[in-house]
CSV table of C-alpha atoms in Angstrom, one decimal:
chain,number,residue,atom,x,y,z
A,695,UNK,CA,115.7,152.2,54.6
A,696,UNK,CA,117.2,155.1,52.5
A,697,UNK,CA,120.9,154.8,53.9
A,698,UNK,CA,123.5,151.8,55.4
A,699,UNK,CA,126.0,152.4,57.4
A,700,UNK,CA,128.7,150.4,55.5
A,701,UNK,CA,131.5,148.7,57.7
A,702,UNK,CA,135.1,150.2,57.0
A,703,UNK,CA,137.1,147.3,54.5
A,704,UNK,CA,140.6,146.4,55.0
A,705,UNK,CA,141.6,149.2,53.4
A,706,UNK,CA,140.6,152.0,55.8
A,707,UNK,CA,141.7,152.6,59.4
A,708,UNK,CA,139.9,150.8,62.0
A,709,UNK,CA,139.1,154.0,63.6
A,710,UNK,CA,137.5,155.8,60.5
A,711,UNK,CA,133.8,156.2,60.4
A,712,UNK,CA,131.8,154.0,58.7
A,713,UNK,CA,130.3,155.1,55.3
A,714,UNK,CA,127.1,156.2,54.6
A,715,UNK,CA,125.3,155.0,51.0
A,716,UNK,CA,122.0,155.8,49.6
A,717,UNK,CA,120.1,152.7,48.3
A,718,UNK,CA,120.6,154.6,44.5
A,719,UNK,CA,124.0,154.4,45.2
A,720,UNK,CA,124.3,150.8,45.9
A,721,UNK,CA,121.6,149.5,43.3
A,722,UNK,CA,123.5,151.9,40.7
A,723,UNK,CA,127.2,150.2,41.6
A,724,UNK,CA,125.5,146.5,41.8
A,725,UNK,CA,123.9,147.6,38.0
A,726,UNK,CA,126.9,148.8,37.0
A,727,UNK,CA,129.5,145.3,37.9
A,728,UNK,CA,126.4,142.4,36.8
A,729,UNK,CA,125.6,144.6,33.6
A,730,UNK,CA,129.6,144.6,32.7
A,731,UNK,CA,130.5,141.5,34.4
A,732,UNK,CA,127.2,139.0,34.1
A,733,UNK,CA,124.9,138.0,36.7
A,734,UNK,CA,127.5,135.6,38.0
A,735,UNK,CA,129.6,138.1,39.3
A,736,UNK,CA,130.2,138.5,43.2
A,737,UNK,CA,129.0,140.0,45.5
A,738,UNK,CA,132.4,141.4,46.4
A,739,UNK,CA,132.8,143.4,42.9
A,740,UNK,CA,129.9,145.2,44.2
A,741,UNK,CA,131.6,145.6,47.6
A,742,UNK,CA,134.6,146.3,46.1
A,743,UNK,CA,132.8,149.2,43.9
A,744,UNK,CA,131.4,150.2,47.1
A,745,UNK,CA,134.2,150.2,49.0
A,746,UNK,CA,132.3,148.7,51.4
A,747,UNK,CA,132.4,145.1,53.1
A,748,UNK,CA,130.5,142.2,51.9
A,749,UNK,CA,128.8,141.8,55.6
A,750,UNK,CA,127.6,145.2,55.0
A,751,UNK,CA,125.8,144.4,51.3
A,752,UNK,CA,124.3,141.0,52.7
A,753,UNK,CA,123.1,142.8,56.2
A,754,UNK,CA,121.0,145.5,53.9
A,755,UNK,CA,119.7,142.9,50.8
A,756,UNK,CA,119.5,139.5,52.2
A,757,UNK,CA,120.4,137.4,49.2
A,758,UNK,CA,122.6,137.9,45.7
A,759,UNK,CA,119.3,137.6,44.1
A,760,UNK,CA,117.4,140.2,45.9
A,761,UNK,CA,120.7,142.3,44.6
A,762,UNK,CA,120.4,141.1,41.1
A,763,UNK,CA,116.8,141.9,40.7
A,764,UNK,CA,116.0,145.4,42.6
A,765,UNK,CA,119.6,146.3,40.9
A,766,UNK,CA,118.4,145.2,37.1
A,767,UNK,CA,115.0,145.9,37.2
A,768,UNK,CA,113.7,149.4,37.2
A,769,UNK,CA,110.3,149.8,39.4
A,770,UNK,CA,107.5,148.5,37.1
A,771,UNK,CA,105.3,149.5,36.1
A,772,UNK,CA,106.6,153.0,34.7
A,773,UNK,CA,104.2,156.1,34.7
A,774,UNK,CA,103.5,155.4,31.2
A,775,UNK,CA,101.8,152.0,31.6
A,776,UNK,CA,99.6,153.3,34.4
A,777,UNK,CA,98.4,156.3,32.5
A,778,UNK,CA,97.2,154.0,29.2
A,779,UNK,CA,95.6,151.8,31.6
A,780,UNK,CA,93.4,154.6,33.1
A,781,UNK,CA,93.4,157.1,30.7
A,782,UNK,CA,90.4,157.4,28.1
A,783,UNK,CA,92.2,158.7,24.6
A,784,UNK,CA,92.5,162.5,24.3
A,785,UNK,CA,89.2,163.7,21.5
A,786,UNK,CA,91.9,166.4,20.2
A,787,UNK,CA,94.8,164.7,18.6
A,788,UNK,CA,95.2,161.0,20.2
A,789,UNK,CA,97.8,160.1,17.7
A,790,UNK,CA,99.8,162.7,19.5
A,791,UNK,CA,98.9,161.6,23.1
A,792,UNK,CA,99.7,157.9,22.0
A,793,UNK,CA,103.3,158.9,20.5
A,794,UNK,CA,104.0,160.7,23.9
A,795,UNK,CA,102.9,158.0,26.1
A,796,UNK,CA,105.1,155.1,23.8
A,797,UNK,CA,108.4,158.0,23.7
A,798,UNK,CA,108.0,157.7,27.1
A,799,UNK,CA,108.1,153.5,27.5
A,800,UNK,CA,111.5,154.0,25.0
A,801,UNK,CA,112.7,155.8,27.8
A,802,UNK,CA,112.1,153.3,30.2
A,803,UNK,CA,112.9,150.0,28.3
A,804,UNK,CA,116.4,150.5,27.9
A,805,UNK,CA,116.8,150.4,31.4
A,806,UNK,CA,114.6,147.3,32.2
A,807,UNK,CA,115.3,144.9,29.1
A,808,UNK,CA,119.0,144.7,29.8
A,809,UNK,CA,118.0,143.8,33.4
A,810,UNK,CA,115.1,141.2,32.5
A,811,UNK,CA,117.4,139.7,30.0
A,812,UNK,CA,120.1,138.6,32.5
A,813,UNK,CA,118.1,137.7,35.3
A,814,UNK,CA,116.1,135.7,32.9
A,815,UNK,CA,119.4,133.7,31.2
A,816,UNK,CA,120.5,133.3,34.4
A,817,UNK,CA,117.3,131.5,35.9
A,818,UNK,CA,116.7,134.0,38.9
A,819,UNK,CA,113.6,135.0,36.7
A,820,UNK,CA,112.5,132.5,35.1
A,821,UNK,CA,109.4,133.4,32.6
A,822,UNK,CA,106.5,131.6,33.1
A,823,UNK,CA,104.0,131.2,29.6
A,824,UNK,CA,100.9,133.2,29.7
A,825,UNK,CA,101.6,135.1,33.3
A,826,UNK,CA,99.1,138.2,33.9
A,827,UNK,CA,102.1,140.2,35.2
A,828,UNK,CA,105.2,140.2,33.2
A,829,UNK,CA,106.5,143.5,31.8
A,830,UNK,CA,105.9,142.3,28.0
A,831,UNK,CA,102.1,141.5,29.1
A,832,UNK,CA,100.9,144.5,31.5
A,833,UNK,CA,102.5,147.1,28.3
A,834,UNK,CA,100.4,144.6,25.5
A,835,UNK,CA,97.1,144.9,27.7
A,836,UNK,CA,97.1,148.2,28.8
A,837,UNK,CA,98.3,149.7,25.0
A,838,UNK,CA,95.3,147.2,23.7
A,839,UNK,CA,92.9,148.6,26.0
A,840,UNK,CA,93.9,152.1,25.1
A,841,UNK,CA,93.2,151.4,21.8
A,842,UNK,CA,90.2,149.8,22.1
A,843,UNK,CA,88.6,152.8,23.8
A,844,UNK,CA,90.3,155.1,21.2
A,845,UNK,CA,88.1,152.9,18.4
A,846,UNK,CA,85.3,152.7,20.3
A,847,UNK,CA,85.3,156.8,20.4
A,848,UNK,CA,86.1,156.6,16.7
A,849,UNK,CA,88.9,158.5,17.6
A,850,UNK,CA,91.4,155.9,15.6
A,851,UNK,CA,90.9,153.0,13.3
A,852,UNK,CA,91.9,150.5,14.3
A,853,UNK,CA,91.3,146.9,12.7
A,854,UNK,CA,92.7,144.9,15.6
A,855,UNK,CA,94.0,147.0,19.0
A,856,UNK,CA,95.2,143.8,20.3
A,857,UNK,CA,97.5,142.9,17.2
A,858,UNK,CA,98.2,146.4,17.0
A,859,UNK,CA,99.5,146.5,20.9
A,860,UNK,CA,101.4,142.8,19.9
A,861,UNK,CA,103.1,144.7,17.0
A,862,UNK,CA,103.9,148.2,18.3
A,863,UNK,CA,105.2,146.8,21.8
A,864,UNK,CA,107.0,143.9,20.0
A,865,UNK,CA,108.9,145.9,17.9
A,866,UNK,CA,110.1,148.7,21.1
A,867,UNK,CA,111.3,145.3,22.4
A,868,UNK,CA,112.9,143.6,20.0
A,869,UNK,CA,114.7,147.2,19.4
A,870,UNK,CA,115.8,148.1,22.1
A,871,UNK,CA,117.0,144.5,23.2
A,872,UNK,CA,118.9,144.4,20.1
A,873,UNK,CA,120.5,147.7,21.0
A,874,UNK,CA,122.0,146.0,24.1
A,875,UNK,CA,122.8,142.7,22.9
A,876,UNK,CA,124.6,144.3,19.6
A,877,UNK,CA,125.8,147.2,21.6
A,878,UNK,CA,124.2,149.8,19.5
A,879,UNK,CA,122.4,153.0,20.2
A,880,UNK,CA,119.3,154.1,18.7
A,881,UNK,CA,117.6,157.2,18.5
């Protein structure tokens, strides 16, 4: 469903038509009030930012928490994870092709750490040791794999492409979550 139909607040005349808003719309206002105001804020600040009634958020996502998590979490996996799952490494230059698939993951974790982090303090998504699909595990596997094929071709050396994957995706998290949590921008 790309659109609601939004039923006019108090606000608005009774005889006004209803507004219209896009599901980016309402998933970029709901971002928007739990990223400034925590998890714990109501649903009515996203109303509110809507202009919109409450009725109207709870008749198109059916619980706070379906709100909180398509709202802080970007769709996973990005395009970047898919291609060094199924990609064999480049024979000219995979150094290059490696750099441009990982710039392209620092484009997307900004976006989805913030997210995972307060869903995850907040207990709506709880992690769970050692599960196959988390964010953190799909990027370590499917950079690990890439770099195992990339030895195998002698393409790279690489003493250990599942410590390398640990370290590499480690340290975009740890940066980027740092960013957010100290307010900081990096480059």
């Amino acid at each position: 469903r790309p659109v609601i139909c939004a039923v006019p607040t108090a606000r608005k005349a009774r005889m006004s038509r209803p507004r219209t808003i896009a599901d980016r719309e309402l998933l970029s206002a709901a971002r928007k009030v739990f990223l400034t105001e925590g998890v714990h804020a109501p649903v009515s600040a996203v109303a509110k930012e809507l202009g919109v009634s409450v009725g109207a958020l709870f008749f198109r996502m059916k619980s706070k928490d379906q709100l909180l998590i398509r709202a802080l979490l970007p769709p996973f996996p990005p395009p970047e994870v898919e291609l060094l799952g199924q990609e064999l490494p480049p024979r000219v230059d995979p150094r290059r092709r490696l750099l441009m698939l990982l710039t392209g993951l620092c484009d997307y974790l900004p976006e989805a750490l913030p997210g995972f982090f307060l869903l995850h303090t907040a207990g709506v998504l709880p992690m769970q040791k050692n599960r196959p699909d988390t964010i953190d595990v799909v990027m370590r596997s499917v950079l690990a794999t890439w770099l195992r094929r990339a030895k195998a071709s002698r393409l790279l050396s690489v003493a250990n492409p599942a410590a390398a994957a640990d370290a590499i995706i480690g340290a975009m998290e740890a940066r980027f979550l740092h960013a957010y949590l100290l307010k900081r921008t990096f480059s």
